[in-house]
Each structure stands twice: as C-alpha cells, then as structure tokens.
Short mmCIF file of C-alpha atoms in Angstrom, two decimals:
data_model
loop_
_atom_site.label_atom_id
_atom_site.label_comp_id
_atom_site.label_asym_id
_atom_site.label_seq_id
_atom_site.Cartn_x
_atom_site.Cartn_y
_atom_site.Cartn_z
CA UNK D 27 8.30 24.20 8.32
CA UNK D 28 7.59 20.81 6.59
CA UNK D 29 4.79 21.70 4.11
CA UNK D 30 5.01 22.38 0.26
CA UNK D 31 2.59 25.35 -0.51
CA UNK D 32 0.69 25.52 -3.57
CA UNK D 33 -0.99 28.51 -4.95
CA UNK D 34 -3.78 29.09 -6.33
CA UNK D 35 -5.68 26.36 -4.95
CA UNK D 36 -8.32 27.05 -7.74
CA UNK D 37 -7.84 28.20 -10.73
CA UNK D 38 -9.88 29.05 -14.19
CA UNK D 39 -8.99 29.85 -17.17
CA UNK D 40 -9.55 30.15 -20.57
CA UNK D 41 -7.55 28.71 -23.62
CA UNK D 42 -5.72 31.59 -24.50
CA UNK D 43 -4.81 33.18 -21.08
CA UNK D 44 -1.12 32.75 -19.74
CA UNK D 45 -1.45 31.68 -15.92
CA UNK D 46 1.51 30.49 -13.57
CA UNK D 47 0.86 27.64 -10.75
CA UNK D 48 3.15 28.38 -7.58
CA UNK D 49 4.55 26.06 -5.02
CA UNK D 50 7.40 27.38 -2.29
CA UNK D 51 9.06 24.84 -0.08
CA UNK D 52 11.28 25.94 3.23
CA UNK D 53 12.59 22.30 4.07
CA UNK D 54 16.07 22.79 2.41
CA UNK D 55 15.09 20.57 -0.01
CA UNK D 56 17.19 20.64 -3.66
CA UNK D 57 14.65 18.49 -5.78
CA UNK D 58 11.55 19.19 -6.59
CA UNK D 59 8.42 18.13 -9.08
CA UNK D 60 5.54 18.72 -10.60
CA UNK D 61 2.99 16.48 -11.57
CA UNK D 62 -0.32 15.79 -13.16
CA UNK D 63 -3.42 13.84 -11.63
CA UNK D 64 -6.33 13.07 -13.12
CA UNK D 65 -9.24 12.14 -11.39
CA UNK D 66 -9.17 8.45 -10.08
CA UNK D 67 -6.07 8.03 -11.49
CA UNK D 68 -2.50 7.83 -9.82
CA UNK D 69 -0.59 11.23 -10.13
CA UNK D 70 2.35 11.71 -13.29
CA UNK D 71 5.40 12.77 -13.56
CA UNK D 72 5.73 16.09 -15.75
CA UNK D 73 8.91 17.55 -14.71
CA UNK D 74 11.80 17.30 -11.99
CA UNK D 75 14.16 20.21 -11.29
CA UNK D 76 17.47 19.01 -9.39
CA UNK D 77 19.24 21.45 -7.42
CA UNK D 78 17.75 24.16 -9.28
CA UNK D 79 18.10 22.94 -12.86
CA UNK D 80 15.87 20.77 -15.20
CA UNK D 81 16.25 17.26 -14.42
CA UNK D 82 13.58 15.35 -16.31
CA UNK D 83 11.09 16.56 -18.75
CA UNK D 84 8.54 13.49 -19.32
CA UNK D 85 7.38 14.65 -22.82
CA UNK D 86 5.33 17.15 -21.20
CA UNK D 87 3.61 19.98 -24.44
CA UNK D 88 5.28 23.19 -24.42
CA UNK D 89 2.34 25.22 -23.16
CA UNK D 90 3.25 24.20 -19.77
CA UNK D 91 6.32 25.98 -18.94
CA UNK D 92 9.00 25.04 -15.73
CA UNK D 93 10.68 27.32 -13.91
CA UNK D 94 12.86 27.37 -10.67
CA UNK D 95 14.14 30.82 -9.63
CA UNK D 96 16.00 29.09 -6.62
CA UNK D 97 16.39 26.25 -3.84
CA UNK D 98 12.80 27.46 -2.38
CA UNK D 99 10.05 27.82 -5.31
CA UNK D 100 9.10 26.24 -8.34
CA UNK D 101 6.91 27.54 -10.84
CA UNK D 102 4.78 26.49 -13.85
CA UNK D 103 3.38 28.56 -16.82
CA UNK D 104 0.33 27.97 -18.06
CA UNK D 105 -0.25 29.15 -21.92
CA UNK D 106 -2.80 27.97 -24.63
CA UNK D 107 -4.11 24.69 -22.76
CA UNK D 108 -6.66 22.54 -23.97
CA UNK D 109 -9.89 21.31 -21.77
CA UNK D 110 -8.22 18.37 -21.32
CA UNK D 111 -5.88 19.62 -19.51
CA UNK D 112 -8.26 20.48 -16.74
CA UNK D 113 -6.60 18.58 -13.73
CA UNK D 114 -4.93 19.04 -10.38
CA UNK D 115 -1.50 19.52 -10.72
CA UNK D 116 0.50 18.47 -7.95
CA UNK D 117 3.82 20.22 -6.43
CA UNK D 118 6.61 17.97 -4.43
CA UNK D 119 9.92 18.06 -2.82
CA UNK D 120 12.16 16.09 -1.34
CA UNK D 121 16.24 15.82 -0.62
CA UNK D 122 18.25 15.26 -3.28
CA UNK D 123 17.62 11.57 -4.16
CA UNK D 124 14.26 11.72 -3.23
CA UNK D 125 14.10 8.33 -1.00
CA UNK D 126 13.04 9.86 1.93
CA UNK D 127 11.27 13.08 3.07
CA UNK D 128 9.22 13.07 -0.02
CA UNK D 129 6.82 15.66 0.78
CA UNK D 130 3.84 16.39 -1.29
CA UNK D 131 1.69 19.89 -1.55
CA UNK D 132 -2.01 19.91 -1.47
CA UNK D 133 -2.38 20.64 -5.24
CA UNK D 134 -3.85 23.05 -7.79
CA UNK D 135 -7.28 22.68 -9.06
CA UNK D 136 -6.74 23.57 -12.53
CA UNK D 137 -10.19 24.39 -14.99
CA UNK D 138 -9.75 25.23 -18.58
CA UNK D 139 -12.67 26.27 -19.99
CA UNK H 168 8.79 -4.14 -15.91
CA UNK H 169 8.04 -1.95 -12.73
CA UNK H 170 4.46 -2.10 -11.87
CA UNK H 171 2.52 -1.88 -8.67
CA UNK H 172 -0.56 -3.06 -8.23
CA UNK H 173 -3.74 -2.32 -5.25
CA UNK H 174 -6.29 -4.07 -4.45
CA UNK H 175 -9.36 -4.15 -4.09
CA UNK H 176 -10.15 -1.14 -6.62
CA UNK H 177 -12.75 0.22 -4.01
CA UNK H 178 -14.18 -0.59 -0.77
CA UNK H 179 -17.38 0.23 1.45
CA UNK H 180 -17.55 -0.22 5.34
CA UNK H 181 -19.27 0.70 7.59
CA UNK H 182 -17.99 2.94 11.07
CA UNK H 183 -15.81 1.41 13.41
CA UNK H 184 -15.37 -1.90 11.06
CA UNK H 185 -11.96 -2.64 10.47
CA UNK H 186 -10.09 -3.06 6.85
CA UNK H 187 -6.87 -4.32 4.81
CA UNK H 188 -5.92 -2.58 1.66
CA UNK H 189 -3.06 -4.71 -0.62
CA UNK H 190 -0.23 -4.25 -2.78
CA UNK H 191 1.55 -6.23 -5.06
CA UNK H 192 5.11 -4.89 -6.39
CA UNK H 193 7.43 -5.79 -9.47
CA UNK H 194 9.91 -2.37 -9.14
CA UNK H 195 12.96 -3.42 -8.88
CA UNK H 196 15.28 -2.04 -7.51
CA UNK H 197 13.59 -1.55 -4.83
CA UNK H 198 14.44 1.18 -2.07
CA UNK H 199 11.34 1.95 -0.01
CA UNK H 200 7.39 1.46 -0.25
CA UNK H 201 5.30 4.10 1.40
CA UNK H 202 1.32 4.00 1.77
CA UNK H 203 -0.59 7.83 1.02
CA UNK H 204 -3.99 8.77 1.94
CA UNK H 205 -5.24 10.65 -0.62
CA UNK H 206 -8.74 12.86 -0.13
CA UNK H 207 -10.44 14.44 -2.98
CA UNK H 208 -8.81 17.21 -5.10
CA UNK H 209 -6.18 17.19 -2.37
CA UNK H 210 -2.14 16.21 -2.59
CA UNK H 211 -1.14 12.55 -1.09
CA UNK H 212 -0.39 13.11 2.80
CA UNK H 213 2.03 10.50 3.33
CA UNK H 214 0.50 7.63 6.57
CA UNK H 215 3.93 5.09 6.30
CA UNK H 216 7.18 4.91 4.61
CA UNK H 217 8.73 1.10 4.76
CA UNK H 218 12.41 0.07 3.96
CA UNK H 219 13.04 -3.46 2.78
CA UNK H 220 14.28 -4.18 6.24
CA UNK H 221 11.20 -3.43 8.35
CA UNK H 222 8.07 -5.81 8.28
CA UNK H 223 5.92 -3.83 10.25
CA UNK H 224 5.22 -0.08 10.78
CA UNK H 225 2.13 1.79 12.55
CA UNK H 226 0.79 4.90 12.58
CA UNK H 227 -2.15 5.63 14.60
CA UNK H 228 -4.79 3.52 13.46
CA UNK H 229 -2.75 2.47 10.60
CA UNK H 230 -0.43 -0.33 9.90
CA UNK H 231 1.83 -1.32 7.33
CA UNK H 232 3.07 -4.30 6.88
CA UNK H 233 5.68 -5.32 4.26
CA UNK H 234 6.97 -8.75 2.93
CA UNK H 235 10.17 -8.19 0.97
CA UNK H 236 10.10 -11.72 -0.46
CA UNK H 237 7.23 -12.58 -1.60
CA UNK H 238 6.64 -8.31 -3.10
CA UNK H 239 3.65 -8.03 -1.13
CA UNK H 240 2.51 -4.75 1.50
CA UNK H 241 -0.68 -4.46 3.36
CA UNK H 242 -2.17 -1.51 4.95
CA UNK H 243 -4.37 -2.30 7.45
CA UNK H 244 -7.07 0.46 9.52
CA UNK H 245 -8.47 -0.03 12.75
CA UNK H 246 -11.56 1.15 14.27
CA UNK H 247 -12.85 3.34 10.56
CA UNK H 248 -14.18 6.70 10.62
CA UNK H 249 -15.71 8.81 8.80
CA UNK H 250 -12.92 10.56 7.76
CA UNK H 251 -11.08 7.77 6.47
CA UNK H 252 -12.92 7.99 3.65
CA UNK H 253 -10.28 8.89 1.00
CA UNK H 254 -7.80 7.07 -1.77
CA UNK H 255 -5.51 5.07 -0.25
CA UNK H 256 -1.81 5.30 -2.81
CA UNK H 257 0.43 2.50 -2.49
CA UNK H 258 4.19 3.42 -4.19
CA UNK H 259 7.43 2.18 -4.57
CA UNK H 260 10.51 4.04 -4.43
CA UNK H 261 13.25 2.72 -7.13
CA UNK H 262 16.52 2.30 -5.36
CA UNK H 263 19.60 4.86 -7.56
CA UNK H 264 16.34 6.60 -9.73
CA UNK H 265 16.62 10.02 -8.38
CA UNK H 266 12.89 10.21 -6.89
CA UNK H 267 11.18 8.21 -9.28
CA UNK H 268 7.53 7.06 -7.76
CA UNK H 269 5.77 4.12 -9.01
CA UNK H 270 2.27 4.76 -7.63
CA UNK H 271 -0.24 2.20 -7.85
CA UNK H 272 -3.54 3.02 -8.92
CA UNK H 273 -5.76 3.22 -5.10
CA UNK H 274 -8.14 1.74 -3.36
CA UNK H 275 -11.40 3.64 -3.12
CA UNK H 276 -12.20 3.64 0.27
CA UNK H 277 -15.75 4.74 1.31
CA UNK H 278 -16.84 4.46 5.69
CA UNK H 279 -20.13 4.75 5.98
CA UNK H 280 -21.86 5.44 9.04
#
C-alpha cells in the first residue's frame, strides 16, 4: 500500500458545526502533515506530527484541532471556521526526515458556508 | 532567504506539442528537488524526485533535468495530451529540516486539442 487516504473528499459545513478531516497511511511511515491550499496557490504547512507527537504547529487558529491516535492516522477537528477557511486541506506522510517517500493524499474539499 | 521560483505562470499548447516548465531555487541547504503534477482540487502526485547529484531523470513523457550550480531545474513533456492539463509544483527539499517543502508557486498548464 503506498497511498495516503483522505476522507471525506467533500465536505460542508456550517460555522458552528464540529467536523473531523481523516487521512490513514499503511506505508510505516512516522511523520506526517497536514496542510492548507488555496486555490492557485502552492499548498501550507499547518501542522507536522513526528512519530506520533506534535512536531510543528505553524500558527495555525485553534478551531482546527490535530490529532494522531497512532503510527497509521492523523486527524483534524474542525470547530467554528470562518468562510475563509473554505479550502482543500491536504494530508501527507513520509519517513521520518521526510527527504524521500514524501507521499501526498488526494485532499479534502472543505466548504464553510 | 529560501525561495523557489516557476516559470512561466501559465501555459497553453496545443496536443502533441512539446513543452519546458522552469525553476529557479535559493533553499539552501539543499537536499532534493522534486517536480508534482497537480490536477484540480486534487493532492500533488509526485512525476520526479532529483538529488543534487543527478542531472537528468525521466519519467514517461517527463523529464527533469537539474543544474546544481547554477540553482536551476527544468521539466520538460513530450508529445502533450489532454490530460496533462494540470499544475505543474516545483519544490525543494531543505537538507537537516525534518520535511520542510518549499513549493514554488506552478505553472498553469492548459493542452488544448
């Protein structure tokens, strides 16, 4: 298995519902990330968990929420976002170090309406 | 400061033409540059990954080249189709950073029949 899967691959909601973005990885791999993407513009970093704990937190607003219950899945919680937060949020993994095997999943179309 | 830059911002051709996308680097250290085709509202599938020692690196229709001197990497795509239509990512992988990308922000490219 070399994929990272996302779930939902759509998703809707409004500014006060609490919602949770998925992504499961079966590579062995002990980092992983999410980011943000805009459209036309180059995907961010938000947040990088190493080896199961919270690496890196790029500023990111506390209504997104990280969590990594273990080596395999990564979550994020969704809770009081803003319109502008309407992106597609963007799972990743890779080996610890991340130079190679970088593996990216096919995303999250997020709405907020 | 590390910055990676694409050119040109977008690009029509027509079917079967053949192109060269470009990227200009500052990251240093520098570790590895990969090239990601990128279709709409979809994660970055990943075409080449380049170390400072190789010049040249093809997949299918699509080569990389890279010129560790001079900071410079090339994609180039044979034969277009259709489907090639997508954004084309250029990023740099910072040697000892733990994963960190520096994308560049991609060439638009459009294959028209």
């Amino acid at each position: 298995d070399t994929e990272v899967t996302q779930t939902p691959k759509h998703l809707v909601m409004g500014m006060t519902n609490k919602k949770s973005l998925k992504c499961e990885q079966h590579m062995g791999h002990r980092a992983m990330y999410w980011y943000k993407q805009k459209a036309k513009k180059p995907p961010e970093l938000m947040f990088v968990y190493s080896y199961e704990k919270l690496s890196i937190n790029e500023s990111v607003p506390s209504r997104f929420s990280p969590e990594c219950p273990n080596s395999s899945l990564l979550n994020l919680h969704l809770h009081a976002l803003q319109p502008e937060d309407s992106a597609l949020y963007l799972c990743a993994s890779s080996p610890q170090g991340g130079d190679y095997g970088y593996t990216f999943g096919s995303g999250t179309r997020l709405t907020v309406v | 400061k590390n910055q990676v830059e694409q050119s040109p911002q977008s690009l029509i051709i027509l079917e079967g033409k053949n192109c060269t996308l470009q990227c200009n680097y500052t990251v240093s250290p520098f570790s590895n540059l990969r090239w990601y085709k990128q279709d709409t509202g979809r994660g970055p599938v990943s075409l080449t990954i380049m170390t400072f020692s190789e010049n040249t690196k093809s997949n299918g229709r699509y080569t990389a080249t890279l010129d560790a001197d001079t900071k410079q990497s090339s994609l180039h795509i044979t034969a277009s189709q259709l489907s090639d239509s997508a954004s084309y990512i250029c990023v740099v992988i910072r040697g000892n950073q733990g994963g960190k990308l520096i994308f560049g922000q991609g060439t638009e490219l459009s294959v028209k029949p």
